[in-house]
Amino acid sequence: NQLRLNLGTGRPVWRAWTEREGLAGNKTRAVTLAPDGSVWTGGSPGGISRIDPDSGRVRRYSLPGGPGTDRIWQLNFDRAGTLWVATRGGLFFSNPGTGDTFERQVLPMGTPAETVSATLEDRQGRFWVAGTQGLARRENGVWKRFTKEDGLPTNSAGFLAEAPDGSIWLAYRDR
């Protein structure tokens, strides 16, 4: 949906987007704002769509095929402008503006079809990923995986948040 104010009446005017207007699915599960002001949505099922903030035009994007890649859980831009896509069929990334393709990011000690449900870039620039094989962190370009062997109660990491003190909070999908 888009909200604009009618300057004549002072009343809000809503605009909605669906598959009819070009979205890659009517069940939008993820929404994020890009550095350029465009709105990106992820459907489940569906895929990825970009809504131009000026024209309202929608452009669809595809992920590499595979089970679950049309089930988008989260979209997240990092500081470098990379769009990260968490799906039931893995983690993907793209640099909008430099190319229209998405690549699969296989995480350490994971599988290509690992369900990834959340990503987070913390204030220190570390990138965190919650998936069904544990928690992954990219720091200074190096990935590290945390699992039950490192003290997690389960490998089914599901949700991430950063607290005001900078600590990372993790919730689990099976708890």
mmCIF file of C-alpha atoms in Angstrom:
data_model
loop_
_atom_site.group_PDB
_atom_site.id
_atom_site.type_symbol
_atom_site.label_atom_id
_atom_site.label_comp_id
_atom_site.label_asym_id
_atom_site.label_seq_id
_atom_site.Cartn_x
_atom_site.Cartn_y
_atom_site.Cartn_z
ATOM 1 C CA ASN A 1 0.000 0.000 0.000
ATOM 2 C CA GLN A 2 1.016 3.581 -0.557
ATOM 3 C CA LEU A 3 -0.267 6.515 1.458
ATOM 4 C CA ARG A 4 -0.387 10.014 0.037
ATOM 5 C CA LEU A 5 -2.114 13.092 1.349
ATOM 6 C CA ASN A 6 -4.667 14.814 -0.875
ATOM 7 C CA LEU A 7 -3.650 18.462 -0.579
ATOM 8 C CA GLY A 8 -7.132 19.650 -1.580
ATOM 9 C CA THR A 9 -9.027 17.757 1.101
ATOM 10 C CA GLY A 10 -6.247 16.933 3.555
ATOM 11 C CA ARG A 11 -7.421 13.309 3.537
ATOM 12 C CA PRO A 12 -5.155 10.334 2.979
ATOM 13 C CA VAL A 13 -5.285 8.503 -0.347
ATOM 14 C CA TRP A 14 -4.187 4.861 -0.346
ATOM 15 C CA ARG A 15 -2.811 2.886 -3.247
ATOM 16 C CA ALA A 16 -2.462 -0.891 -3.100
ATOM 17 C CA TRP A 17 -0.372 -3.256 -5.188
ATOM 18 C CA THR A 18 -1.321 -6.866 -5.927
ATOM 19 C CA GLU A 19 -0.435 -9.408 -8.602
ATOM 20 C CA ARG A 20 -2.759 -7.469 -10.901
ATOM 21 C CA GLU A 21 -0.468 -4.424 -10.554
ATOM 22 C CA GLY A 22 2.611 -6.586 -11.090
ATOM 23 C CA LEU A 23 3.665 -7.887 -7.663
ATOM 24 C CA ALA A 24 5.232 -11.335 -7.645
ATOM 25 C CA GLY A 25 2.531 -12.692 -5.352
ATOM 26 C CA ASN A 26 -0.391 -11.513 -3.225
ATOM 27 C CA LYS A 27 0.956 -12.887 0.072
ATOM 28 C CA THR A 28 3.627 -10.339 0.924
ATOM 29 C CA ARG A 29 5.748 -11.532 3.829
ATOM 30 C CA ALA A 30 8.698 -9.129 3.569
ATOM 31 C CA VAL A 31 9.028 -5.410 2.821
ATOM 32 C CA THR A 32 12.137 -3.230 2.879
ATOM 33 C CA LEU A 33 13.102 0.243 1.755
ATOM 34 C CA ALA A 34 16.122 0.528 -0.555
ATOM 35 C CA PRO A 35 18.751 3.260 -0.319
ATOM 36 C CA ASP A 36 17.280 4.808 -3.517
ATOM 37 C CA GLY A 37 13.808 5.041 -1.949
ATOM 38 C CA SER A 38 12.293 2.118 -3.846
ATOM 39 C CA VAL A 39 10.181 -0.432 -1.996
ATOM 40 C CA TRP A 40 11.109 -4.099 -2.290
ATOM 41 C CA THR A 41 8.627 -6.855 -1.420
ATOM 42 C CA GLY A 42 8.937 -10.594 -1.009
ATOM 43 C CA GLY A 43 6.024 -12.945 -1.462
ATOM 44 C CA SER A 44 5.447 -16.382 -0.051
ATOM 45 C CA PRO A 45 4.714 -17.846 -2.485
ATOM 46 C CA GLY A 46 5.690 -15.419 -5.171
ATOM 47 C CA GLY A 47 9.124 -13.936 -5.381
ATOM 48 C CA ILE A 48 10.690 -10.485 -5.291
ATOM 49 C CA SER A 49 9.270 -7.199 -6.576
ATOM 50 C CA ARG A 50 10.606 -3.636 -6.685
ATOM 51 C CA ILE A 51 8.171 -0.707 -6.649
ATOM 52 C CA ASP A 52 9.521 2.520 -8.149
ATOM 53 C CA PRO A 53 8.781 5.361 -5.697
ATOM 54 C CA ASP A 54 8.056 7.932 -8.412
ATOM 55 C CA SER A 55 6.065 6.017 -11.007
ATOM 56 C CA GLY A 56 4.653 3.187 -8.889
ATOM 57 C CA ARG A 57 5.749 0.722 -11.579
ATOM 58 C CA VAL A 58 6.578 -2.790 -10.419
ATOM 59 C CA ARG A 59 9.466 -4.912 -11.598
ATOM 60 C CA ARG A 60 9.737 -8.596 -10.750
ATOM 61 C CA TYR A 61 12.946 -10.464 -10.008
ATOM 62 C CA SER A 62 13.654 -14.173 -9.976
ATOM 63 C CA LEU A 63 15.916 -16.201 -7.761
ATOM 64 C CA PRO A 64 17.825 -19.229 -9.046
ATOM 65 C CA GLY A 65 15.504 -22.227 -9.097
ATOM 66 C CA GLY A 66 15.155 -24.799 -6.382
ATOM 67 C CA PRO A 67 12.686 -25.883 -3.745
ATOM 68 C CA GLY A 68 11.502 -23.035 -1.529
ATOM 69 C CA THR A 69 13.189 -20.172 -3.367
ATOM 70 C CA ASP A 70 9.784 -18.594 -4.080
ATOM 71 C CA ARG A 71 9.061 -18.481 -0.316
ATOM 72 C CA ILE A 72 10.595 -15.192 0.786
ATOM 73 C CA TRP A 73 10.913 -14.713 4.562
ATOM 74 C CA GLN A 74 12.910 -11.489 4.773
ATOM 75 C CA LEU A 75 14.569 -8.793 2.639
ATOM 76 C CA ASN A 76 17.400 -6.679 4.021
ATOM 77 C CA PHE A 77 19.816 -4.116 2.534
ATOM 78 C CA ASP A 78 23.239 -3.906 4.124
ATOM 79 C CA ARG A 79 25.405 -0.775 4.323
ATOM 80 C CA ALA A 80 27.085 -1.574 1.013
ATOM 81 C CA GLY A 81 23.682 -1.595 -0.735
ATOM 82 C CA THR A 82 23.550 -5.363 -1.184
ATOM 83 C CA LEU A 83 20.054 -6.823 -1.000
ATOM 84 C CA TRP A 84 19.937 -10.029 1.040
ATOM 85 C CA VAL A 85 17.011 -12.415 0.583
ATOM 86 C CA ALA A 86 16.165 -15.034 3.213
ATOM 87 C CA THR A 87 14.054 -17.881 1.803
ATOM 88 C CA ARG A 88 12.842 -21.345 2.600
ATOM 89 C CA GLY A 89 15.347 -22.464 -0.060
ATOM 90 C CA GLY A 90 18.476 -20.631 1.106
ATOM 91 C CA LEU A 91 20.122 -17.210 1.246
ATOM 92 C CA PHE A 92 20.558 -15.027 -1.849
ATOM 93 C CA PHE A 93 22.089 -11.634 -2.569
ATOM 94 C CA SER A 94 22.216 -9.033 -5.329
ATOM 95 C CA ASN A 95 23.546 -5.536 -5.878
ATOM 96 C CA PRO A 96 20.630 -3.658 -7.465
ATOM 97 C CA GLY A 97 21.817 -1.137 -9.987
ATOM 98 C CA THR A 98 24.880 -3.191 -10.907
ATOM 99 C CA GLY A 99 22.982 -6.216 -12.104
ATOM 100 C CA ASP A 100 19.608 -7.853 -12.054
ATOM 101 C CA THR A 101 20.701 -11.298 -10.958
ATOM 102 C CA PHE A 102 20.680 -12.923 -7.555
ATOM 103 C CA GLU A 103 23.341 -15.348 -6.398
ATOM 104 C CA ARG A 104 23.085 -18.065 -3.771
ATOM 105 C CA GLN A 105 25.186 -17.608 -0.628
ATOM 106 C CA VAL A 106 25.995 -21.036 0.783
ATOM 107 C CA LEU A 107 26.748 -20.661 4.487
ATOM 108 C CA PRO A 108 29.504 -22.595 6.256
ATOM 109 C CA MET A 109 28.381 -25.984 7.554
ATOM 110 C CA GLY A 110 25.079 -25.484 5.713
ATOM 111 C CA THR A 111 23.390 -26.896 2.675
ATOM 112 C CA PRO A 112 22.247 -24.997 -0.421
ATOM 113 C CA ALA A 113 18.605 -25.643 0.518
ATOM 114 C CA GLU A 114 18.926 -24.528 4.156
ATOM 115 C CA THR A 115 15.916 -22.513 5.282
ATOM 116 C CA VAL A 116 17.060 -19.004 6.176
ATOM 117 C CA SER A 117 14.488 -16.955 8.048
ATOM 118 C CA ALA A 118 16.298 -13.800 9.198
ATOM 119 C CA THR A 119 19.295 -11.567 8.522
ATOM 120 C CA LEU A 120 20.657 -8.597 10.436
ATOM 121 C CA GLU A 121 23.532 -6.183 9.995
ATOM 122 C CA ASP A 122 24.567 -4.904 13.406
ATOM 123 C CA ARG A 123 25.957 -1.462 14.220
ATOM 124 C CA GLN A 124 29.505 -2.845 14.002
ATOM 125 C CA GLY A 125 28.914 -3.938 10.408
ATOM 126 C CA ARG A 126 28.770 -7.656 11.193
ATOM 127 C CA PHE A 127 26.171 -9.563 9.187
ATOM 128 C CA TRP A 128 24.137 -12.228 11.009
ATOM 129 C CA VAL A 129 22.029 -15.013 9.454
ATOM 130 C CA ALA A 130 19.526 -17.268 11.250
ATOM 131 C CA GLY A 131 18.913 -20.611 9.567
ATOM 132 C CA THR A 132 17.987 -24.213 10.180
ATOM 133 C CA GLN A 133 21.656 -25.202 10.558
ATOM 134 C CA GLY A 134 22.402 -22.594 13.252
ATOM 135 C CA LEU A 135 23.527 -18.980 13.371
ATOM 136 C CA ALA A 136 26.071 -17.601 10.881
ATOM 137 C CA ARG A 137 28.089 -14.390 11.096
ATOM 138 C CA ARG A 138 30.116 -12.577 8.453
ATOM 139 C CA GLU A 139 32.763 -10.298 9.918
ATOM 140 C CA ASN A 140 35.455 -8.633 7.781
ATOM 141 C CA GLY A 141 34.434 -10.866 4.869
ATOM 142 C CA VAL A 142 34.842 -14.122 6.836
ATOM 143 C CA TRP A 143 31.880 -16.379 7.634
ATOM 144 C CA LYS A 144 31.615 -18.317 10.910
ATOM 145 C CA ARG A 145 28.868 -20.727 11.974
ATOM 146 C CA PHE A 146 27.548 -21.173 15.523
ATOM 147 C CA THR A 147 25.669 -24.371 16.400
ATOM 148 C CA LYS A 148 24.660 -26.512 19.361
ATOM 149 C CA GLU A 149 28.334 -27.452 19.679
ATOM 150 C CA ASP A 150 29.052 -23.768 20.420
ATOM 151 C CA GLY A 151 26.343 -23.565 23.096
ATOM 152 C CA LEU A 152 23.131 -22.825 21.164
ATOM 153 C CA PRO A 153 20.186 -24.789 22.610
ATOM 154 C CA THR A 154 19.202 -25.890 19.078
ATOM 155 C CA ASN A 155 20.384 -25.348 15.508
ATOM 156 C CA SER A 156 16.994 -24.068 14.384
ATOM 157 C CA ALA A 157 17.734 -20.314 14.587
ATOM 158 C CA GLY A 158 14.771 -18.232 13.515
ATOM 159 C CA PHE A 159 14.706 -14.564 14.519
ATOM 160 C CA LEU A 160 17.314 -11.849 15.145
ATOM 161 C CA ALA A 161 17.329 -8.466 16.875
ATOM 162 C CA GLU A 162 19.958 -6.034 18.111
ATOM 163 C CA ALA A 163 19.485 -4.609 21.604
ATOM 164 C CA PRO A 164 20.285 -0.962 22.472
ATOM 165 C CA ASP A 165 23.558 -2.118 24.072
ATOM 166 C CA GLY A 166 24.633 -3.796 20.803
ATOM 167 C CA SER A 167 24.047 -7.374 21.930
ATOM 168 C CA ILE A 168 22.415 -9.720 19.402
ATOM 169 C CA TRP A 169 19.255 -11.527 20.458
ATOM 170 C CA LEU A 170 18.345 -14.840 18.848
ATOM 171 C CA ALA A 171 15.027 -16.681 18.996
ATOM 172 C CA TYR A 172 14.447 -20.197 17.765
ATOM 173 C CA ARG A 173 11.908 -21.678 15.381
ATOM 174 C CA ASP A 174 11.419 -24.893 17.356
ATOM 175 C CA ARG A 175 11.086 -23.474 20.878
#
